[in-house]
N, CA, C and O atoms as a DFTB+ gen file, in Angstrom:
684 C
 N C O
     1  1      28.927     -18.513     -14.361
     2  2      30.827     -17.339     -14.033
     3  2      30.136     -16.348     -14.612
     4  3      29.457     -16.437     -15.635
     5  1      30.401     -14.963     -13.632
     6  2      30.575     -13.305     -14.112
     7  2      31.465     -12.892     -14.741
     8  3      32.390     -13.395     -14.103
     9  1      32.022     -12.235     -15.689
    10  2      33.021     -11.761     -16.393
    11  2      34.573     -11.113     -15.413
    12  3      34.414     -10.650     -14.283
    13  1      35.110     -11.143     -15.661
    14  2      35.898     -10.273     -14.740
    15  2      36.040      -8.863     -14.271
    16  3      35.993      -8.159     -15.280
    17  1      36.187      -8.151     -13.240
    18  2      36.014      -6.958     -13.400
    19  2      36.635      -5.922     -14.301
    20  3      35.985      -4.888     -14.455
    21  1      37.799      -6.037     -14.923
    22  2      38.179      -5.421     -15.271
    23  2      37.073      -5.164     -17.006
    24  3      37.212      -4.131     -17.661
    25  1      36.231      -6.123     -17.379
    26  2      35.516      -6.395     -18.538
    27  2      34.055      -5.427     -17.961
    28  3      33.557      -4.581     -18.703
    29  1      33.594      -5.658     -16.805
    30  2      32.195      -5.096     -16.578
    31  2      31.961      -3.332     -16.973
    32  3      32.645      -2.370     -16.621
    33  1      30.896      -3.378     -17.713
    34  2      30.584      -1.816     -18.442
    35  2      29.963      -1.154     -17.410
    36  3      29.701       0.045     -17.505
    37  1      29.662      -1.894     -16.293
    38  2      28.969      -1.011     -15.366
    39  2      29.631      -0.350     -14.096
    40  3      29.902      -0.972     -13.069
    41  1      29.880       1.144     -14.326
    42  2      30.854       1.485     -12.714
    43  2      29.332       1.839     -11.159
    44  3      28.116       1.954     -11.313
    45  1      29.730       1.870     -10.538
    46  2      28.778       2.167      -9.190
    47  2      30.230       3.515      -8.705
    48  3      31.322       3.103      -8.314
    49  1      29.972       4.845      -8.819
    50  2      30.337       5.369      -7.934
    51  2      30.466       5.381      -6.480
    52  3      29.399       5.481      -5.875
    53  1      31.566       5.298      -5.762
    54  2      31.601       4.985      -4.112
    55  2      30.779       5.486      -2.909
    56  3      30.594       4.935      -1.824
    57  1      30.325       6.684      -3.377
    58  2      29.451       7.401      -2.847
    59  2      28.360       7.906      -2.940
    60  3      28.758       9.004      -3.330
    61  1      26.872       8.054      -2.888
    62  2      25.993       8.444      -3.582
    63  2      25.941      10.230      -3.044
    64  3      26.458      10.924      -2.169
    65  1      25.368      10.326      -3.722
    66  2      25.583      12.295      -4.110
    67  2      24.225      12.894      -3.135
    68  3      23.186      12.291      -2.865
    69  1      24.593      14.123      -2.775
    70  2      23.246      14.650      -1.640
    71  2      22.217      14.200      -2.509
    72  3      22.363      13.743      -3.643
    73  1      20.716      14.444      -1.608
    74  2      19.730      14.143      -2.368
    75  2      19.501      15.439      -3.138
    76  3      19.809      16.626      -3.030
    77  1      18.588      14.392      -4.240
    78  2      18.869      15.853      -5.015
    79  2      19.625      16.072      -6.291
    80  3      19.296      16.946      -7.093
    81  1      20.672      15.244      -6.474
    82  2      21.777      15.661      -7.195
    83  2      22.226      14.251      -8.167
    84  3      21.964      13.183      -7.614
    85  1      22.614      14.193      -8.997
    86  2      22.755      13.136      -9.649
    87  2      22.387      12.806     -11.145
    88  3      22.800      11.879     -11.841
    89  1      21.397      13.929     -11.490
    90  2      20.904      13.758     -12.410
    91  2      21.434      14.846     -13.850
    92  3      22.070      15.881     -13.650
    93  1      21.062      14.406     -15.153
    94  2      21.648      15.607     -15.746
    95  2      22.887      15.247     -16.195
    96  3      23.198      14.089     -15.916
    97  1      23.918      16.073     -16.982
    98  2      25.153      15.558     -17.175
    99  2      26.387      15.719     -16.362
   100  3      26.917      16.813     -16.172
   101  1      26.887      14.436     -15.825
   102  2      28.371      15.028     -15.370
   103  2      29.443      15.539     -15.786
   104  3      29.624      15.987     -16.918
   105  1      30.708      15.484     -14.347
   106  2      31.716      16.754     -14.821
   107  2      32.361      16.279     -16.394
   108  3      32.690      17.168     -17.179
   109  1      32.517      14.742     -16.796
   110  2      33.503      14.280     -17.963
   111  2      32.188      14.198     -18.999
   112  3      32.465      13.741     -20.108
   113  1      31.218      14.466     -18.845
   114  2      30.300      14.645     -19.888
   115  2      29.172      13.375     -20.795
   116  3      28.617      13.223     -21.883
   117  1      29.345      12.692     -19.466
   118  2      28.502      11.689     -19.771
   119  2      26.844      11.790     -19.006
   120  3      26.441      12.449     -18.047
   121  1      26.405      11.166     -19.594
   122  2      24.574      11.484     -19.075
   123  2      24.320      10.205     -18.365
   124  3      24.622       9.113     -18.847
   125  1      23.667      10.391     -17.021
   126  2      23.140       9.299     -16.726
   127  2      24.014       8.630     -15.095
   128  3      23.680       7.910     -14.154
   129  1      25.022       9.247     -15.438
   130  2      26.061       8.348     -14.448
   131  2      26.409       8.408     -13.072
   132  3      27.408       7.832     -12.641
   133  1      25.395       9.286     -12.131
   134  2      24.970       9.327     -11.142
   135  2      23.596       8.443     -10.491
   136  3      22.874       7.658     -11.105
   137  1      23.512       8.852      -9.066
   138  2      22.245       8.567      -8.517
   139  2      20.908       9.120      -8.976
   140  3      21.108      10.305      -9.243
   141  1      19.773       8.840      -9.168
   142  2      19.089       9.382      -9.405
   143  2      17.870       9.373      -8.178
   144  3      17.222       8.350      -7.953
   145  1      17.704      10.351      -7.601
   146  2      17.085      10.073      -6.496
   147  2      15.517      10.809      -6.348
   148  3      15.450      11.998      -6.038
   149  1      14.439      10.106      -6.562
   150  2      13.084      10.557      -6.657
   151  2      11.918      10.421      -5.159
   152  3      12.463       9.627      -4.393
   153  1      11.182      10.691      -4.822
   154  2      10.508      11.137      -4.047
   155  2       9.351      11.305      -4.357
   156  3       9.383      12.232      -5.166
   157  1       7.977      10.878      -4.177
   158  2       6.750      11.808      -4.568
   159  2       6.553      12.721      -3.859
   160  3       6.216      13.801      -4.344
   161  1       6.702      12.556      -2.552
   162  2       6.130      13.572      -1.649
   163  2       6.755      12.856      -0.168
   164  3       6.710      11.669       0.156
   165  1       7.367      14.062       0.616
   166  2       8.311      13.886       1.650
   167  2       6.942      13.069       3.387
   168  3       5.828      13.356       3.825
   169  1       7.824      12.244       3.651
   170  2       6.799      12.149       4.694
   171  2       5.863      12.616       5.740
   172  3       6.368      12.705       6.859
   173  1       4.639      12.930       5.635
   174  2       4.245      14.174       6.127
   175  2       3.088      13.647       7.848
   176  3       2.054      12.989       7.743
   177  1       3.592      14.100       9.071
   178  2       2.206      13.837       9.530
   179  2       0.860      13.787       9.492
   180  3       0.373      14.344       8.507
   181  1       0.320      13.437      10.033
   182  2      -1.196      13.960       9.610
   183  2      -1.637      14.215      10.935
   184  3      -0.943      13.921      11.909
   185  1      -2.988      14.857      11.043
   186  2      -3.967      14.499      12.597
   187  2      -4.635      13.329      12.301
   188  3      -5.152      12.977      11.241
   189  1      -4.544      12.633      13.627
   190  2      -5.865      11.618      13.802
   191  2      -7.135      12.284      14.631
   192  3      -6.942      13.296      15.304
   193  1      -8.118      11.822      14.572
   194  2      -9.184      11.902      15.140
   195  2      -9.566      11.012      15.836
   196  3     -10.235      10.049      15.459
   197  1      -9.017      11.329      17.405
   198  2      -9.177      10.148      18.196
   199  2     -10.562       9.622      18.340
   200  3     -10.736       8.411      18.481
   201  1     -11.824      10.683      18.305
   202  2     -13.001      10.082      18.085
   203  2     -13.319       8.871      17.143
   204  3     -13.282       7.648      17.282
   205  1     -13.516       9.386      16.530
   206  2     -13.217       8.326      14.907
   207  2     -12.937       7.372      15.478
   208  3     -13.774       6.541      15.830
   209  1     -11.366       7.257      15.754
   210  2     -10.646       5.945      15.906
   211  2     -11.219       4.855      16.938
   212  3     -11.488       3.664      16.782
   213  1     -11.332       5.981      18.410
   214  2     -12.048       5.443      19.340
   215  2     -13.431       4.469      18.461
   216  3     -13.661       3.261      18.508
   217  1     -13.947       5.258      17.920
   218  2     -15.247       4.427      17.375
   219  2     -15.347       3.063      16.631
   220  3     -16.079       2.087      16.800
   221  1     -14.193       3.388      15.606
   222  2     -14.086       2.237      14.430
   223  2     -13.207       1.122      15.166
   224  3     -13.064      -0.011      14.704
   225  1     -12.528       1.646      16.582
   226  2     -11.527       0.430      17.419
   227  2     -13.170      -0.594      18.266
   228  3     -13.226      -1.821      18.347
   229  1     -14.051       0.190      18.661
   230  2     -15.134      -0.569      18.649
   231  2     -15.931      -1.334      18.131
   232  3     -16.418      -2.344      18.640
   233  1     -16.148      -0.820      16.890
   234  2     -16.924      -0.927      15.834
   235  2     -16.328      -2.721      14.860
   236  3     -16.825      -3.794      14.516
   237  1     -15.108      -2.051      14.821
   238  2     -13.956      -3.067      13.607
   239  2     -13.392      -4.190      15.056
   240  3     -12.263      -4.680      15.059
   241  1     -14.342      -4.420      16.112
   242  2     -13.479      -5.137      17.035
   243  2     -11.840      -5.598      17.528
   244  3     -11.282      -6.643      17.861
   245  1     -11.392      -3.899      17.324
   246  2     -10.002      -4.500      17.079
   247  2      -9.230      -4.509      19.078
   248  3      -9.453      -3.626      19.906
   249  1      -8.298      -5.877      19.324
   250  2      -7.943      -5.927      20.933
   251  2      -7.413      -4.567      21.364
   252  3      -7.710      -3.604      20.657
   253  1      -6.917      -4.444      22.077
   254  2      -6.194      -3.528      23.199
   255  2      -5.164      -2.795      22.488
   256  3      -4.953      -1.586      22.585
   257  1      -4.529      -3.647      21.752
   258  2      -3.197      -3.018      21.283
   259  2      -3.206      -2.414      20.011
   260  3      -2.447      -1.544      19.582
   261  1      -4.356      -3.095      19.337
   262  2      -4.262      -2.489      17.468
   263  2      -4.849      -0.917      17.292
   264  3      -4.765      -0.327      16.215
   265  1      -5.351      -0.421      18.290
   266  2      -5.842       0.801      17.973
   267  2      -4.516       1.980      17.742
   268  3      -4.534       3.072      17.174
   269  1      -3.258       1.154      18.526
   270  2      -1.806       2.494      18.182
   271  2      -1.400       1.569      16.919
   272  3      -0.550       2.194      16.284
   273  1      -1.603       0.637      16.458
   274  2      -1.046       0.695      15.017
   275  2      -2.036       1.349      14.071
   276  3      -1.381       1.930      13.205
   277  1      -3.273       1.492      13.883
   278  2      -4.160       1.815      13.257
   279  2      -3.369       3.447      13.242
   280  3      -2.843       3.896      12.224
   281  1      -3.416       4.268      14.703
   282  2      -2.983       5.573      14.882
   283  2      -1.431       5.722      13.826
   284  3      -1.169       6.463      12.878
   285  1      -0.825       4.895      14.366
   286  2       0.239       4.808      13.678
   287  2       0.405       5.141      12.337
   288  3       1.198       5.995      11.940
   289  1      -0.692       4.156      11.294
   290  2      -0.308       4.337      10.003
   291  2      -1.513       5.579       9.598
   292  3      -1.411       6.165       8.520
   293  1      -2.507       5.868      10.448
   294  2      -3.547       7.334       9.449
   295  2      -2.831       8.224      10.092
   296  3      -3.321       9.334       9.885
   297  1      -1.676       8.292      10.942
   298  2      -1.071       9.309      11.660
   299  2       0.120       9.823      10.372
   300  3       0.657      10.895      10.651
   301  1       0.478       9.324       9.317
   302  2       1.566       9.142       8.584
   303  2       1.308       9.354       6.931
   304  3       0.251       8.874       6.520
   305  1       1.960       9.862       6.186
   306  2       1.257       9.971       4.626
   307  2       1.479       8.234       4.451
   308  3       0.609       7.501       3.980
   309  1       2.988       7.707       4.994
   310  2       3.523       6.694       4.442
   311  2       3.820       5.509       5.718
   312  3       4.641       5.827       6.578
   313  1       3.243       4.365       5.800
   314  2       3.833       4.126       6.985
   315  2       4.271       2.364       7.031
   316  3       3.489       1.634       6.421
   317  1       4.978       1.965       7.439
   318  2       4.667       0.588       7.960
   319  2       4.865       0.082       9.549
   320  3       5.520       0.530      10.490
   321  1       3.906      -1.163       9.368
   322  2       3.358      -1.690      10.075
   323  2       3.923      -3.498      11.198
   324  3       3.334      -4.483      11.645
   325  1       4.593      -3.249      11.180
   326  2       6.331      -4.278      11.820
   327  2       5.609      -5.370      12.931
   328  3       6.449      -6.101      13.457
   329  1       4.570      -5.543      13.260
   330  2       4.354      -5.911      14.737
   331  2       4.472      -7.970      14.448
   332  3       4.753      -8.565      13.407
   333  1       4.198      -8.421      15.542
   334  2       5.233      -9.949      15.622
   335  2       3.459     -10.518      14.531
   336  3       2.313     -10.069      14.512
   337  1       4.223     -11.764      13.746
   338  2       3.059     -12.275      13.478
   339  2       2.045     -12.354      14.278
   340  3       2.465     -12.091      15.405
   341  1       0.458     -12.671      14.314
   342  2      -0.680     -13.408      14.804
   343  2      -1.061     -12.169      15.558
   344  3      -2.138     -12.085      16.148
   345  1       0.111     -10.905      15.526
   346  2      -1.551      -9.677      15.931
   347  2      -2.048      -8.859      15.618
   348  3      -2.464      -7.891      16.255
   349  1      -2.113      -9.191      14.188
   350  2      -3.484      -8.442      13.400
   351  2      -3.219      -7.483      12.961
   352  3      -3.606      -6.411      13.428
   353  1      -2.352      -7.621      11.754
   354  2      -1.851      -6.759      11.374
   355  2      -2.621      -6.346      10.431
   356  3      -2.820      -5.132      10.478
   357  1      -3.333      -7.113       9.258
   358  2      -3.997      -7.530       8.340
   359  2      -5.430      -6.739       8.879
   360  3      -5.900      -5.842       8.179
   361  1      -6.051      -7.111      10.097
   362  2      -7.274      -6.212      10.821
   363  2      -6.622      -4.656      10.142
   364  3      -6.864      -3.977       9.144
   365  1      -5.565      -4.556      11.453
   366  2      -4.949      -2.932      11.590
   367  2      -5.336      -2.126       9.822
   368  3      -6.231      -1.286       9.728
   369  1      -4.683      -2.475       8.854
   370  2      -3.989      -2.552       7.968
   371  2      -5.563      -2.079       6.847
   372  3      -5.478      -1.376       5.840
   373  1      -7.008      -2.758       7.447
   374  2      -7.859      -3.003       6.906
   375  2      -8.527      -1.402       7.173
   376  3      -8.836      -0.512       6.380
   377  1      -8.591      -1.502       8.739
   378  2      -9.389      -0.522       9.275
   379  2      -8.415       0.832       9.163
   380  3      -8.900       1.939       8.930
   381  1      -7.591       0.704       9.274
   382  2      -6.926       2.376       8.735
   383  2      -6.570       2.376       7.216
   384  3      -5.631       3.148       7.021
   385  1      -6.899       1.917       6.353
   386  2      -7.323       2.321       5.058
   387  2      -8.787       2.702       4.694
   388  3      -9.148       3.455       3.789
   389  1      -9.425       2.139       5.437
   390  2     -10.928       2.163       4.892
   391  2     -11.109       3.474       5.847
   392  3     -12.073       4.220       5.677
   393  1      -9.839       3.793       7.170
   394  2     -10.492       5.237       7.323
   395  2      -9.932       6.667       6.624
   396  3     -10.383       7.809       6.719
   397  1      -8.883       6.197       5.957
   398  2      -8.331       6.960       5.684
   399  2      -8.587       6.989       3.984
   400  3      -7.809       7.625       3.273
   401  1      -9.727       6.255       3.414
   402  2      -9.693       6.224       2.050
   403  2     -11.717       7.031       2.224
   404  3     -12.437       7.517       1.351
   405  1     -11.935       6.841       3.537
   406  2     -13.380       7.735       3.724
   407  2     -14.389       6.797       2.634
   408  3     -14.667       5.674       3.052
   409  1     -14.955       7.190       1.260
   410  2     -15.549       6.333       0.309
   411  2     -14.818       6.443      -0.803
   412  3     -15.529       6.463      -1.808
   413  1     -13.532       6.532      -1.039
   414  2     -12.871       6.266      -2.133
   415  2     -12.208       4.595      -2.041
   416  3     -12.175       3.852      -1.060
   417  1     -11.808       4.398      -3.183
   418  2     -11.561       3.193      -3.491
   419  2     -10.155       3.088      -2.949
   420  3      -9.432       4.066      -2.754
   421  1      -9.803       1.769      -2.709
   422  2      -8.396       0.926      -1.750
   423  2      -7.971      -0.136      -2.987
   424  3      -8.714      -0.717      -3.778
   425  1      -6.550      -0.176      -2.869
   426  2      -5.689      -1.308      -3.450
   427  2      -5.022      -1.647      -2.597
   428  3      -4.253      -1.129      -1.787
   429  1      -5.569      -3.089      -2.968
   430  2      -4.421      -3.901      -1.582
   431  2      -3.843      -4.896      -2.675
   432  3      -4.439      -5.608      -3.484
   433  1      -2.052      -4.653      -2.361
   434  2      -1.235      -5.334      -3.030
   435  2      -0.614      -6.581      -2.387
   436  3       0.345      -6.250      -1.690
   437  1      -0.797      -7.672      -2.386
   438  2       0.021      -8.735      -1.857
   439  2       0.243      -9.862      -2.766
   440  3      -0.360      -9.902      -3.839
   441  1       1.205     -10.941      -2.356
   442  2       0.974     -12.047      -2.825
   443  2      -0.396     -13.031      -2.803
   444  3      -1.341     -13.135      -2.021
   445  1      -0.001     -13.731      -4.121
   446  2      -1.662     -14.490      -4.400
   447  2      -1.703     -15.519      -3.255
   448  3      -2.851     -15.590      -2.817
   449  1      -1.203     -15.999      -2.884
   450  2      -1.102     -16.979      -1.915
   451  2      -1.851     -16.248      -0.469
   452  3      -2.093     -17.018       0.460
   453  1      -2.248     -14.582      -0.289
   454  2      -2.868     -13.984       0.723
   455  2      -4.286     -13.403       0.451
   456  3      -5.246     -13.001       1.109
   457  1      -3.952     -13.553      -0.771
   458  2      -6.008     -12.553      -1.309
   459  2      -6.939     -13.026      -0.946
   460  3      -7.806     -12.235      -0.575
   461  1      -7.205     -14.263      -0.874
   462  2      -8.340     -15.065      -0.051
   463  2      -8.481     -14.404       1.361
   464  3      -9.611     -14.042       1.688
   465  1      -7.185     -14.167       2.440
   466  2      -6.981     -13.760       3.792
   467  2      -7.342     -12.348       3.544
   468  3      -7.734     -11.938       4.636
   469  1      -7.399     -11.587       2.856
   470  2      -7.390     -10.293       2.768
   471  2      -9.064     -10.424       2.728
   472  3      -9.749     -10.076       3.690
   473  1      -9.580     -10.920       1.606
   474  2     -10.750     -10.736       1.317
   475  2     -11.482     -11.348       2.658
   476  3     -12.623     -10.969       2.922
   477  1     -10.963     -12.084       3.308
   478  2     -12.063     -12.449       4.371
   479  2     -11.687     -11.335       5.149
   480  3     -12.511     -10.443       5.351
   481  1     -10.440     -11.268       5.652
   482  2     -10.285      -9.984       6.679
   483  2     -11.649      -8.696       6.042
   484  3     -12.666      -8.613       6.731
   485  1     -11.586      -8.188       5.320
   486  2     -11.702      -7.438       4.656
   487  2     -13.617      -7.089       5.345
   488  3     -14.107      -6.281       6.134
   489  1     -14.144      -8.206       4.500
   490  2     -15.444      -8.668       5.207
   491  2     -15.664      -9.200       6.496
   492  3     -16.827      -9.111       6.888
   493  1     -15.040      -9.605       7.080
   494  2     -15.111      -9.864       8.509
   495  2     -15.733      -8.216       9.358
   496  3     -16.680      -7.968      10.104
   497  1     -14.534      -7.321       8.706
   498  2     -14.514      -5.829       9.451
   499  2     -15.832      -5.020       8.534
   500  3     -16.636      -4.326       9.157
   501  1     -15.914      -5.140       7.484
   502  2     -16.728      -4.450       6.623
   503  2     -17.827      -5.004       5.748
   504  3     -18.249      -4.393       4.767
   505  1     -18.347      -6.373       6.199
   506  2     -18.977      -7.109       5.255
   507  2     -19.749      -6.808       4.181
   508  3     -20.004      -7.682       3.352
   509  1     -20.217      -5.543       4.057
   510  2     -21.186      -4.418       2.888
   511  2     -20.307      -4.349       1.941
   512  3     -20.734      -4.534       0.802
   513  1     -19.011      -4.100       2.100
   514  2     -17.968      -3.334       1.106
   515  2     -18.297      -4.752       0.079
   516  3     -18.641      -5.879       0.435
   517  1     -18.057      -4.235      -1.259
   518  2     -17.478      -4.891      -2.396
   519  2     -16.044      -5.009      -2.349
   520  3     -15.152      -4.284      -1.908
   521  1     -16.082      -6.498      -3.119
   522  2     -14.428      -6.665      -2.720
   523  2     -14.323      -7.110      -4.451
   524  3     -15.240      -7.608      -5.104
   525  1     -12.916      -6.765      -4.959
   526  2     -12.966      -7.385      -6.291
   527  2     -11.458      -7.367      -6.233
   528  3     -10.850      -6.520      -5.579
   529  1     -10.816      -8.403      -6.991
   530  2      -9.898      -9.645      -7.760
   531  2      -9.552      -9.022      -8.870
   532  3     -10.359      -8.899      -9.792
   533  1      -8.116      -8.473      -8.943
   534  2      -7.621      -8.537     -10.395
   535  2      -7.247      -9.694     -10.888
   536  3      -6.463     -10.470     -10.343
   537  1      -7.681      -9.817     -11.723
   538  2      -7.416     -11.093     -12.989
   539  2      -8.708     -11.938     -12.691
   540  3      -8.941     -12.581     -13.715
   541  1      -9.475     -12.162     -11.902
   542  2     -10.291     -12.411     -11.733
   543  2     -12.212     -11.976     -12.009
   544  3     -13.261     -12.607     -12.134
   545  1     -11.830     -10.731     -11.993
   546  2     -12.939      -9.916     -12.153
   547  2     -12.938      -8.955     -13.237
   548  3     -11.806      -8.478     -13.312
   549  1     -13.628      -8.518     -14.013
   550  2     -13.649      -7.713     -15.374
   551  2     -13.262      -6.591     -14.367
   552  3     -13.288      -6.616     -13.137
   553  1     -12.772      -5.262     -15.518
   554  2     -12.639      -4.235     -15.122
   555  2     -13.474      -3.311     -14.799
   556  3     -13.271      -2.560     -13.844
   557  1     -14.407      -3.257     -15.474
   558  2     -15.764      -3.087     -15.142
   559  2     -16.362      -3.349     -13.947
   560  3     -17.115      -2.489     -13.488
   561  1     -16.178      -4.368     -13.347
   562  2     -16.633      -5.058     -12.730
   563  2     -15.812      -3.869     -11.026
   564  3     -16.470      -3.313     -10.147
   565  1     -14.581      -3.891     -11.158
   566  2     -13.339      -3.579     -10.193
   567  2     -14.261      -2.041     -10.340
   568  3     -14.923      -1.798      -9.332
   569  1     -14.353      -1.158     -11.300
   570  2     -15.000      -0.408     -11.205
   571  2     -16.157       0.059      -9.932
   572  3     -16.616       1.151      -9.594
   573  1     -16.294      -0.909      -9.592
   574  2     -17.598      -0.601      -9.048
   575  2     -17.442      -1.190      -7.384
   576  3     -18.490      -1.232      -6.740
   577  1     -16.348      -1.570      -6.801
   578  2     -15.707      -2.295      -5.403
   579  2     -15.370      -1.033      -4.759
   580  3     -15.205       0.060      -5.300
   581  1     -15.301      -1.302      -3.671
   582  2     -14.522      -0.410      -3.011
   583  2     -13.304      -0.540      -3.110
   584  3     -12.471       0.244      -3.565
   585  1     -13.109      -2.278      -2.367
   586  2     -11.431      -2.344      -2.378
   587  2     -11.056      -3.337      -3.539
   588  3     -11.839      -4.172      -3.991
   589  1      -9.875      -3.163      -3.931
   590  2      -9.191      -3.760      -5.476
   591  2      -8.280      -4.767      -4.790
   592  3      -7.542      -4.316      -3.913
   593  1      -8.217      -6.307      -5.116
   594  2      -7.032      -6.593      -4.400
   595  2      -6.227      -7.723      -5.553
   596  3      -6.783      -8.621      -6.186
   597  1      -4.647      -7.316      -5.581
   598  2      -4.120      -7.122      -6.546
   599  2      -2.705      -8.396      -6.047
   600  3      -1.848      -8.099      -5.215
   601  1      -2.749      -9.653      -6.707
   602  2      -1.077     -10.234      -6.392
   603  2      -0.370      -9.493      -7.022
   604  3      -0.998      -8.662      -7.677
   605  1       0.809      -9.444      -7.103
   606  2       2.235      -8.525      -7.586
   607  2       2.023      -8.679      -8.941
   608  3       1.916      -7.608      -9.539
   609  1       1.912      -9.853      -9.731
   610  2       2.092     -10.183     -10.832
   611  2       0.876      -9.603     -11.766
   612  3       1.082      -9.161     -12.896
   613  1      -0.106      -9.647     -11.299
   614  2      -1.158      -8.811     -12.099
   615  2      -1.419      -7.626     -11.768
   616  3      -2.429      -7.280     -12.380
   617  1      -0.818      -6.356     -10.745
   618  2      -0.295      -5.190     -10.742
   619  2      -0.602      -4.352     -12.275
   620  3      -1.548      -3.587     -12.463
   621  1       0.391      -4.695     -13.222
   622  2       0.490      -4.484     -14.351
   623  2      -0.678      -4.394     -15.317
   624  3      -0.592      -3.876     -16.431
   625  1      -1.886      -4.993     -14.754
   626  2      -3.116      -5.178     -15.648
   627  2      -3.468      -3.434     -15.286
   628  3      -3.614      -2.580     -16.159
   629  1      -3.531      -3.254     -14.193
   630  2      -4.391      -2.174     -13.757
   631  2      -3.797      -0.945     -14.253
   632  3      -4.151       0.064     -13.643
   633  1      -2.899      -0.768     -15.304
   634  2      -2.380       0.210     -15.725
   635  2      -2.812       0.529     -17.053
   636  3      -2.453       1.579     -17.586
   637  1      -3.660      -0.414     -17.706
   638  2      -4.116      -0.414     -18.712
   639  2      -5.741       0.224     -18.900
   640  3      -6.439       0.305     -19.911
   641  1      -6.089       0.758     -17.033
   642  2      -7.293       1.116     -16.790
   643  2      -6.892       2.763     -16.023
   644  3      -6.798       2.898     -14.803
   645  1      -6.734       3.681     -16.827
   646  2      -6.536       4.704     -15.839
   647  2      -7.498       5.670     -15.389
   648  3      -7.267       6.756     -14.857
   649  1      -8.611       5.142     -15.669
   650  2      -9.596       5.648     -14.746
   651  2     -10.363       5.075     -13.296
   652  3     -11.260       5.619     -12.653
   653  1      -9.687       3.829     -13.052
   654  2      -9.724       3.593     -11.796
   655  2      -9.232       3.787     -11.436
   656  3      -8.132       3.332     -11.750
   657  1      -9.324       4.923     -10.028
   658  2      -8.269       5.383      -9.122
   659  2      -8.346       5.027      -7.739
   660  3      -9.204       4.368      -7.152
   661  1      -7.341       5.556      -7.332
   662  2      -7.392       4.388      -5.510
   663  2      -7.023       5.533      -4.628
   664  3      -6.073       6.182      -5.065
   665  1      -7.513       5.935      -3.535
   666  2      -7.011       6.674      -2.334
   667  2      -6.352       6.039      -1.663
   668  3      -5.587       6.874      -1.180
   669  1      -6.182       5.426      -1.406
   670  2      -5.149       4.358      -0.755
   671  2      -5.269       3.276      -1.290
   672  3      -6.181       2.637      -1.815
   673  1      -3.111       3.016      -0.875
   674  2      -2.430       2.025      -1.231
   675  2      -1.686       1.019      -0.257
   676  3      -0.617       1.325       0.272
   677  1      -2.222      -0.024      -0.080
   678  2      -1.969      -0.871       1.037
   679  2      -1.134      -2.400       0.316
   680  3      -1.504      -3.215      -0.529
   681  1       0.028      -2.268       1.075
   682  2       0.884      -3.462       0.380
   683  2       0.863      -4.253       1.983
   684  3       1.417      -5.341       2.142
């Protein structure tokens, strides 16, 4: 049972301040009483090379509806793919991640129960790519992998390895 409202030390204002406000000192002299708005970068629309997309669609065995999803992911600096179950979201994310990352490393974060599914899908599309798993492989091994898969509970292990850089982060 929670404490009565009168005894609760937390106060939440009724309406959010305008974007970017809320940090610093409030009118009453208190600090940190507003919202903290942060965004690394606003969403950007990116150009998609249709020729490369068409070639990747053919090489990766995409179904007729899947190039549109890959185009959606590639055409934005951040995107969400919300197709129904069974339509191949993982395959689309794998192809889009690989095209976006070019020759750089890709981090996939997923529930522990799906790590093997992601590894299998990556190897189905790109059989020669090296895939490492955080928690199973040594950090030195992960440096040599194009794909690094981490379940949510193991992501903190990557913080200790600042030299392990990623071009694309897929969730």
